[in-house]
Amino acid sequence: MASPLDAAQLRDRVQQCVDDVLAHQATVLAEVGPDAQELLGAVARLLTGGKRLRAAFLYWGYRGAGQPDSDAAVRVATAMEFFQAAALIHDDVMDDSDTRRGMPAAHRSLAARHAREEWTGDAGRFGVAGAILAGNLCLNWTEELYATSGMPPEHLARGRAVFDRMRTQLMGGQFLDVVESVRSWDGMPLTERVERAERVIRFKSAKYTVEHPLLIGASAGGADEDDLAALSRYGLDLGQAFQLRDDLLGVFGDPAATGKPAGDDLREGKRTVLVAHALAGADEHGRDLLESRLGDPDLDATTVDALRAVIVASGAVDAVEADISRLAGTARMALKSTHGLDTGAVEVLDQLIDSATSREH
């Protein structure tokens, strides 16, 4: 069965747009000199392939509002991919991650060049500086794509408020994640731990993955207030379910599929809803193991397996799976409550619920 992500040949068209943008920006950076191409290469590697979920939600939000297919709509949708690239590059710096999608993270790749060239100074600091700048370039190109998409100016104006809100709130959400990573959970009840983890999910992932791209497209397309409110509920619930699935994959996923080492979220010490449930449900030995080893960057495979066993035995996996099913269901109900959207687009958005929450995503 064909993936809804390939409806309207969207993935291929987004990739072509990505390639065209990078080719254009290569000519712009050529004036700076050959060294600047290293930044372009870091972005290009990250933007090759992928699901293109964010682009899909924007595009089908626009089509759902009754607008026709156009290259301009694809170009605006592609802006979401550059925005995600910026977030991933910066996120890998903040998390000190080694890999992304099975390749060295941008800051690691740039640091490796420093080492190969035997340049002076600290290779790690060089890599971080370059990655920050590469991410900033992606932010610049996000705005440029939106503004020069060719979409009618009145449509861009209708989507602009959500577009601006998305970019501001994601930065706030990223910092919220940084703050929560250093705040103690000692003595905190399960409900508060879950609430804190869910707030990070909402602003660091759910909104910019589903809700905001969808609302940018639907607002630009002219959807009415009732349908926008329903799409907002759909987007928030589906975005949260998407991140909960991602949290499970961050602990139990196959590295060949996730592009990250097995159990990488455990090494990074991410305080997720999964971890909150595990700490609440584990026995004393399991809780002690989690509390003492979570966030240890040197976790070996044996300890990762032991931590996974604790998480499963605690009932945390079942609890998160139940949350994913519940949120997918409420997202579907919210979508069904719309009344003025194009039926073909609604059908694709319904199918995207399964794509976003798949165990293989």
CSV table of C-alpha atoms in Angstrom, one decimal:
chain,number,residue,atom,x,y,z
A,1,MET,CA,0.0,0.0,0.0
A,2,ALA,CA,1.4,3.4,-1.0
A,3,SER,CA,2.4,5.7,1.8
A,4,PRO,CA,0.3,8.8,2.4
A,5,LEU,CA,3.7,10.6,2.6
A,6,ASP,CA,4.0,10.0,-1.2
A,7,ALA,CA,0.6,11.3,-2.1
A,8,ALA,CA,0.9,14.0,-4.8
A,9,GLN,CA,4.5,12.8,-5.2
A,10,LEU,CA,5.3,15.1,-2.3
A,11,ARG,CA,8.5,13.5,-1.0
A,12,ASP,CA,10.1,13.5,-4.4
A,13,ARG,CA,9.0,17.1,-5.1
A,14,VAL,CA,10.3,18.3,-1.7
A,15,GLN,CA,13.7,16.6,-2.3
A,16,GLN,CA,13.9,18.4,-5.7
A,17,CYS,CA,13.1,21.7,-4.0
A,18,VAL,CA,15.7,21.0,-1.3
A,19,ASP,CA,18.3,20.3,-4.0
A,20,ASP,CA,17.4,23.4,-5.9
A,21,VAL,CA,17.7,25.6,-2.8
A,22,LEU,CA,21.1,24.1,-1.9
A,23,ALA,CA,22.4,24.6,-5.5
A,24,HIS,CA,21.3,28.2,-5.4
A,25,GLN,CA,22.8,28.8,-1.9
A,26,ALA,CA,26.1,27.2,-3.1
A,27,THR,CA,26.4,30.0,-5.6
A,28,VAL,CA,25.7,32.6,-2.9
A,29,LEU,CA,28.4,31.1,-0.6
A,30,ALA,CA,30.8,30.7,-3.5
A,31,GLU,CA,31.7,34.4,-3.1
A,32,VAL,CA,32.7,33.7,0.5
A,33,GLY,CA,35.2,31.1,-0.6
A,34,PRO,CA,35.6,27.3,-0.7
A,35,ASP,CA,35.7,26.8,3.1
A,36,ALA,CA,32.1,28.0,3.4
A,37,GLN,CA,31.0,25.0,1.3
A,38,GLU,CA,31.7,22.8,4.3
A,39,LEU,CA,28.6,24.3,6.0
A,40,LEU,CA,26.5,23.6,3.0
A,41,GLY,CA,27.7,20.0,2.9
A,42,ALA,CA,26.7,19.5,6.6
A,43,VAL,CA,23.2,20.7,5.7
A,44,ALA,CA,22.9,18.7,2.5
A,45,ARG,CA,23.8,15.4,4.2
A,46,LEU,CA,21.1,16.0,6.8
A,47,LEU,CA,18.5,16.9,4.2
A,48,THR,CA,18.9,13.9,1.9
A,49,GLY,CA,15.9,11.6,2.3
A,50,GLY,CA,13.6,11.3,5.3
A,51,LYS,CA,9.9,11.1,5.9
A,52,ARG,CA,9.1,14.8,5.2
A,53,LEU,CA,6.3,14.7,7.8
A,54,ARG,CA,6.4,18.4,8.6
A,55,ALA,CA,6.3,19.3,4.9
A,56,ALA,CA,3.4,16.9,4.5
A,57,PHE,CA,1.3,18.4,7.3
A,58,LEU,CA,1.8,21.9,5.9
A,59,TYR,CA,1.0,20.9,2.3
A,60,TRP,CA,-2.1,18.9,3.2
A,61,GLY,CA,-3.3,21.7,5.5
A,62,TYR,CA,-3.1,24.0,2.6
A,63,ARG,CA,-4.9,21.5,0.3
A,64,GLY,CA,-7.4,20.8,3.0
A,65,ALA,CA,-8.4,24.4,3.0
A,66,GLY,CA,-9.5,24.0,-0.6
A,67,GLN,CA,-6.4,25.2,-2.4
A,68,PRO,CA,-5.0,23.5,-5.5
A,69,ASP,CA,-1.7,21.8,-5.9
A,70,SER,CA,1.2,24.1,-6.8
A,71,ASP,CA,4.9,24.3,-6.8
A,72,ALA,CA,4.6,27.3,-4.5
A,73,ALA,CA,2.8,25.1,-1.9
A,74,VAL,CA,5.6,22.6,-2.1
A,75,ARG,CA,8.2,25.3,-1.7
A,76,VAL,CA,6.5,26.6,1.5
A,77,ALA,CA,6.3,23.0,2.7
A,78,THR,CA,10.0,22.6,2.0
A,79,ALA,CA,10.7,25.5,4.4
A,80,MET,CA,9.6,23.1,7.2
A,81,GLU,CA,12.4,20.7,6.3
A,82,PHE,CA,15.0,23.4,6.6
A,83,PHE,CA,13.5,24.5,9.9
A,84,GLN,CA,13.8,20.9,11.2
A,85,ALA,CA,17.4,20.7,10.0
A,86,ALA,CA,18.2,23.8,12.0
A,87,ALA,CA,16.6,22.2,15.1
A,88,LEU,CA,18.4,18.9,14.6
A,89,ILE,CA,21.8,20.4,14.1
A,90,HIS,CA,21.5,22.6,17.2
A,91,ASP,CA,19.9,19.8,19.2
A,92,ASP,CA,22.8,17.5,18.5
A,93,VAL,CA,25.2,20.2,19.8
A,94,MET,CA,23.2,20.6,23.0
A,95,ASP,CA,22.9,16.9,23.5
A,96,ASP,CA,26.6,16.3,22.5
A,97,SER,CA,25.3,13.6,20.1
A,98,ASP,CA,27.8,11.6,18.0
A,99,THR,CA,25.4,10.6,15.2
A,100,ARG,CA,22.3,11.7,13.3
A,101,ARG,CA,20.6,9.4,10.8
A,102,GLY,CA,23.4,7.0,10.9
A,103,MET,CA,26.1,9.6,10.0
A,104,PRO,CA,28.3,11.8,12.2
A,105,ALA,CA,26.4,14.7,13.6
A,106,ALA,CA,27.3,18.0,12.0
A,107,HIS,CA,29.6,19.2,14.8
A,108,ARG,CA,31.4,15.9,14.8
A,109,SER,CA,31.9,15.9,11.1
A,110,LEU,CA,33.3,19.5,11.2
A,111,ALA,CA,35.5,18.5,14.1
A,112,ALA,CA,36.9,15.6,12.1
A,113,ARG,CA,37.9,17.9,9.3
A,114,HIS,CA,39.8,20.1,11.9
A,115,ALA,CA,41.6,17.0,13.0
A,116,ARG,CA,42.4,15.8,9.5
A,117,GLU,CA,43.8,19.2,8.5
A,118,GLU,CA,45.8,19.3,11.7
A,119,TRP,CA,44.7,22.8,12.4
A,120,THR,CA,45.5,24.7,15.6
A,121,GLY,CA,43.1,25.0,18.5
A,122,ASP,CA,40.4,22.7,19.8
A,123,ALA,CA,38.7,20.5,17.2
A,124,GLY,CA,35.5,20.2,19.3
A,125,ARG,CA,35.1,23.9,19.7
A,126,PHE,CA,35.6,24.3,15.9
A,127,GLY,CA,32.9,21.7,15.2
A,128,VAL,CA,30.4,23.3,17.6
A,129,ALA,CA,31.0,26.8,16.1
A,130,GLY,CA,30.5,25.4,12.6
A,131,ALA,CA,27.4,23.5,13.5
A,132,ILE,CA,25.8,26.6,15.1
A,133,LEU,CA,26.4,28.5,12.0
A,134,ALA,CA,25.1,25.7,9.7
A,135,GLY,CA,21.9,25.7,11.8
A,136,ASN,CA,21.6,29.4,11.6
A,137,LEU,CA,21.9,29.2,7.8
A,138,CYS,CA,19.0,26.8,7.8
A,139,LEU,CA,16.9,29.3,9.8
A,140,ASN,CA,17.7,32.0,7.3
A,141,TRP,CA,16.7,29.7,4.4
A,142,THR,CA,13.5,28.8,6.2
A,143,GLU,CA,12.4,32.4,6.1
A,144,GLU,CA,13.7,32.9,2.5
A,145,LEU,CA,11.8,29.9,1.2
A,146,TYR,CA,8.6,31.1,2.8
A,147,ALA,CA,8.9,34.7,1.6
A,148,THR,CA,9.9,33.8,-2.0
A,149,SER,CA,7.7,30.7,-2.5
A,150,GLY,CA,5.5,32.3,-5.1
A,151,MET,CA,2.4,31.6,-3.0
A,152,PRO,CA,-0.1,34.5,-3.3
A,153,PRO,CA,0.9,37.3,-0.9
A,154,GLU,CA,-2.5,37.3,0.9
A,155,HIS,CA,-2.0,33.6,1.6
A,156,LEU,CA,1.5,34.1,3.0
A,157,ALA,CA,0.1,36.9,5.1
A,158,ARG,CA,-2.6,34.6,6.6
A,159,GLY,CA,0.0,31.9,7.5
A,160,ARG,CA,2.6,34.3,8.8
A,161,ALA,CA,1.5,34.6,12.4
A,162,VAL,CA,1.7,30.8,13.0
A,163,PHE,CA,4.9,30.7,11.0
A,164,ASP,CA,6.5,33.3,13.3
A,165,ARG,CA,5.0,31.7,16.5
A,166,MET,CA,6.4,28.3,15.5
A,167,ARG,CA,10.0,29.6,15.2
A,168,THR,CA,9.8,31.5,18.5
A,169,GLN,CA,8.2,28.7,20.5
A,170,LEU,CA,10.5,26.0,19.3
A,171,MET,CA,13.5,28.0,20.6
A,172,GLY,CA,11.7,28.3,23.9
A,173,GLY,CA,10.9,24.6,23.9
A,174,GLN,CA,14.5,23.7,23.3
A,175,PHE,CA,15.6,25.8,26.2
A,176,LEU,CA,12.9,24.3,28.4
A,177,ASP,CA,14.4,20.9,27.5
A,178,VAL,CA,17.8,22.1,28.6
A,179,VAL,CA,16.4,23.5,31.9
A,180,GLU,CA,14.5,20.3,32.7
A,181,SER,CA,17.6,18.2,32.0
A,182,VAL,CA,19.3,19.8,35.0
A,183,ARG,CA,16.4,20.1,37.4
A,184,SER,CA,16.1,17.4,40.0
A,185,TRP,CA,13.2,15.0,40.0
A,186,ASP,CA,14.0,13.8,43.5
A,187,GLY,CA,10.9,13.5,45.7
A,188,MET,CA,8.6,14.6,42.8
A,189,PRO,CA,5.3,12.7,42.3
A,190,LEU,CA,4.7,10.8,39.1
A,191,THR,CA,2.0,13.3,38.0
A,192,GLU,CA,4.4,16.2,38.2
A,193,ARG,CA,7.2,14.4,36.4
A,194,VAL,CA,4.9,13.5,33.6
A,195,GLU,CA,3.5,17.0,33.4
A,196,ARG,CA,7.0,18.4,33.1
A,197,ALA,CA,8.0,15.9,30.4
A,198,GLU,CA,4.8,16.5,28.5
A,199,ARG,CA,5.4,20.3,28.5
A,200,VAL,CA,8.8,19.7,26.9
A,201,ILE,CA,7.2,17.4,24.3
A,202,ARG,CA,4.5,20.0,23.5
A,203,PHE,CA,6.9,22.9,22.8
A,204,LYS,CA,10.0,21.1,21.7
A,205,SER,CA,8.3,18.6,19.3
A,206,ALA,CA,4.6,18.3,19.1
A,207,LYS,CA,3.9,21.8,17.9
A,208,TYR,CA,6.6,22.2,15.3
A,209,THR,CA,6.2,18.6,14.0
A,210,VAL,CA,2.5,18.6,13.4
A,211,GLU,CA,0.3,21.4,14.8
A,212,HIS,CA,2.2,24.5,13.5
A,213,PRO,CA,3.0,23.2,10.0
A,214,LEU,CA,-0.6,22.1,9.6
A,215,LEU,CA,-2.0,25.4,10.8
A,216,ILE,CA,0.4,27.4,8.7
A,217,GLY,CA,-0.9,25.6,5.6
A,218,ALA,CA,-4.6,25.7,6.6
A,219,SER,CA,-4.4,29.3,7.7
A,220,ALA,CA,-2.7,30.3,4.4
A,221,GLY,CA,-5.3,28.3,2.5
A,222,GLY,CA,-8.2,30.2,4.2
A,223,ALA,CA,-9.7,27.5,6.5
A,224,ASP,CA,-12.3,28.9,8.9
A,225,GLU,CA,-11.8,29.2,12.7
A,226,ASP,CA,-13.8,26.1,13.6
A,227,ASP,CA,-11.7,23.9,11.3
A,228,LEU,CA,-8.5,25.6,12.5
A,229,ALA,CA,-9.4,24.8,16.1
A,230,ALA,CA,-10.1,21.2,15.2
A,231,LEU,CA,-6.8,20.9,13.3
A,232,SER,CA,-5.0,22.4,16.3
A,233,ARG,CA,-6.4,19.6,18.5
A,234,TYR,CA,-5.5,17.0,15.9
A,235,GLY,CA,-2.0,18.4,15.6
A,236,LEU,CA,-1.2,18.7,19.3
A,237,ASP,CA,-2.4,15.2,20.1
A,238,LEU,CA,-0.8,13.6,17.1
A,239,GLY,CA,2.4,15.5,17.7
A,240,GLN,CA,2.6,14.3,21.3
A,241,ALA,CA,1.9,10.7,20.2
A,242,PHE,CA,4.7,11.1,17.6
A,243,GLN,CA,7.2,12.2,20.3
A,244,LEU,CA,6.2,9.4,22.7
A,245,ARG,CA,6.8,6.9,19.9
A,246,ASP,CA,10.2,8.6,19.3
A,247,ASP,CA,11.0,8.3,23.0
A,248,LEU,CA,10.3,4.6,22.9
A,249,LEU,CA,12.5,4.2,19.8
A,250,GLY,CA,15.2,6.2,21.5
A,251,VAL,CA,15.5,3.4,24.0
A,252,PHE,CA,14.3,0.3,22.1
A,253,GLY,CA,14.8,1.2,18.5
A,254,ASP,CA,16.9,-0.5,15.9
A,255,PRO,CA,20.0,1.7,15.2
A,256,ALA,CA,19.7,0.7,11.5
A,257,ALA,CA,16.3,2.4,11.5
A,258,THR,CA,16.8,5.2,13.9
A,259,GLY,CA,20.3,6.3,12.9
A,260,LYS,CA,21.3,6.5,16.5
A,261,PRO,CA,23.2,4.1,18.7
A,262,ALA,CA,21.1,1.6,20.7
A,263,GLY,CA,19.8,3.2,23.9
A,264,ASP,CA,21.2,6.6,23.1
A,265,ASP,CA,18.5,8.4,25.0
A,266,LEU,CA,19.6,6.5,28.1
A,267,ARG,CA,23.1,7.8,27.7
A,268,GLU,CA,21.9,11.3,27.2
A,269,GLY,CA,19.7,11.0,30.4
A,270,LYS,CA,16.6,12.3,28.7
A,271,ARG,CA,13.8,12.8,31.2
A,272,THR,CA,10.9,11.5,29.2
A,273,VAL,CA,7.4,10.3,30.1
A,274,LEU,CA,8.8,6.8,29.6
A,275,VAL,CA,11.4,7.4,32.3
A,276,ALA,CA,8.9,9.0,34.6
A,277,HIS,CA,6.7,5.9,34.4
A,278,ALA,CA,9.7,3.6,34.8
A,279,LEU,CA,10.9,5.3,38.0
A,280,ALA,CA,7.4,5.1,39.4
A,281,GLY,CA,6.8,1.5,38.6
A,282,ALA,CA,10.2,-0.1,39.1
A,283,ASP,CA,11.2,-2.1,42.2
A,284,GLU,CA,13.8,-0.7,44.5
A,285,HIS,CA,16.7,-2.4,42.7
A,286,GLY,CA,15.5,-1.3,39.3
A,287,ARG,CA,14.9,2.3,40.5
A,288,ASP,CA,18.4,2.5,41.9
A,289,LEU,CA,19.9,1.2,38.7
A,290,LEU,CA,17.9,3.8,36.6
A,291,GLU,CA,18.8,6.7,38.9
A,292,SER,CA,22.5,5.8,39.1
A,293,ARG,CA,23.1,5.0,35.4
A,294,LEU,CA,20.7,7.2,33.5
A,295,GLY,CA,22.7,10.0,31.8
A,296,ASP,CA,26.0,8.0,31.8
A,297,PRO,CA,27.6,8.6,28.4
A,298,ASP,CA,29.7,5.5,28.8
A,299,LEU,CA,26.9,3.0,29.1
A,300,ASP,CA,27.9,-0.3,27.5
A,301,ALA,CA,25.5,-2.6,25.7
A,302,THR,CA,25.1,-4.9,28.8
A,303,THR,CA,24.0,-2.0,31.0
A,304,VAL,CA,21.7,-0.7,28.3
A,305,ASP,CA,20.0,-4.1,28.1
A,306,ALA,CA,19.7,-4.1,31.9
A,307,LEU,CA,18.0,-0.6,31.9
A,308,ARG,CA,15.7,-1.7,29.1
A,309,ALA,CA,14.6,-4.7,31.2
A,310,VAL,CA,13.9,-2.5,34.2
A,311,ILE,CA,11.8,-0.2,32.0
A,312,VAL,CA,9.8,-3.0,30.5
A,313,ALA,CA,9.2,-4.7,33.9
A,314,SER,CA,8.1,-1.4,35.4
A,315,GLY,CA,5.1,-1.2,33.1
A,316,ALA,CA,6.4,2.0,31.5
A,317,VAL,CA,6.3,0.7,28.0
A,318,ASP,CA,2.7,-0.4,28.3
A,319,ALA,CA,1.8,2.9,29.8
A,320,VAL,CA,3.4,4.9,26.9
A,321,GLU,CA,1.9,2.6,24.3
A,322,ALA,CA,-1.5,3.2,25.8
A,323,ASP,CA,-0.9,7.0,25.7
A,324,ILE,CA,0.0,6.7,22.0
A,325,SER,CA,-3.1,4.8,21.2
A,326,ARG,CA,-5.3,7.2,23.1
A,327,LEU,CA,-3.8,10.3,21.5
A,328,ALA,CA,-4.0,8.8,18.0
A,329,GLY,CA,-7.6,8.2,18.7
A,330,THR,CA,-8.4,11.7,19.9
A,331,ALA,CA,-6.5,13.1,17.0
A,332,ARG,CA,-8.7,11.1,14.6
A,333,MET,CA,-11.8,12.3,16.4
A,334,ALA,CA,-10.7,15.9,16.1
A,335,LEU,CA,-10.0,15.5,12.4
A,336,LYS,CA,-13.5,13.9,11.9
A,337,SER,CA,-15.1,17.0,13.6
A,338,THR,CA,-13.9,19.3,10.8
A,339,HIS,CA,-16.7,20.3,8.4
A,340,GLY,CA,-15.3,22.5,5.6
A,341,LEU,CA,-12.1,20.7,4.5
A,342,ASP,CA,-11.4,19.0,1.3
A,343,THR,CA,-12.3,15.3,1.7
A,344,GLY,CA,-9.2,14.0,-0.2
A,345,ALA,CA,-6.9,16.0,2.0
A,346,VAL,CA,-8.7,14.9,5.2
A,347,GLU,CA,-8.2,11.3,4.0
A,348,VAL,CA,-4.5,11.8,3.7
A,349,LEU,CA,-4.3,13.5,7.1
A,350,ASP,CA,-6.2,10.5,8.6
A,351,GLN,CA,-3.6,8.1,7.1
A,352,LEU,CA,-0.8,10.3,8.4
A,353,ILE,CA,-1.8,9.4,11.9
A,354,ASP,CA,-0.5,5.9,11.4
A,355,SER,CA,2.6,7.2,9.6
A,356,ALA,CA,3.5,9.5,12.5
A,357,THR,CA,3.0,6.9,15.2
A,358,SER,CA,4.3,3.8,13.5
A,359,ARG,CA,6.7,1.5,15.4
A,360,GLU,CA,9.1,1.8,12.5
A,361,HIS,CA,9.2,5.6,12.3
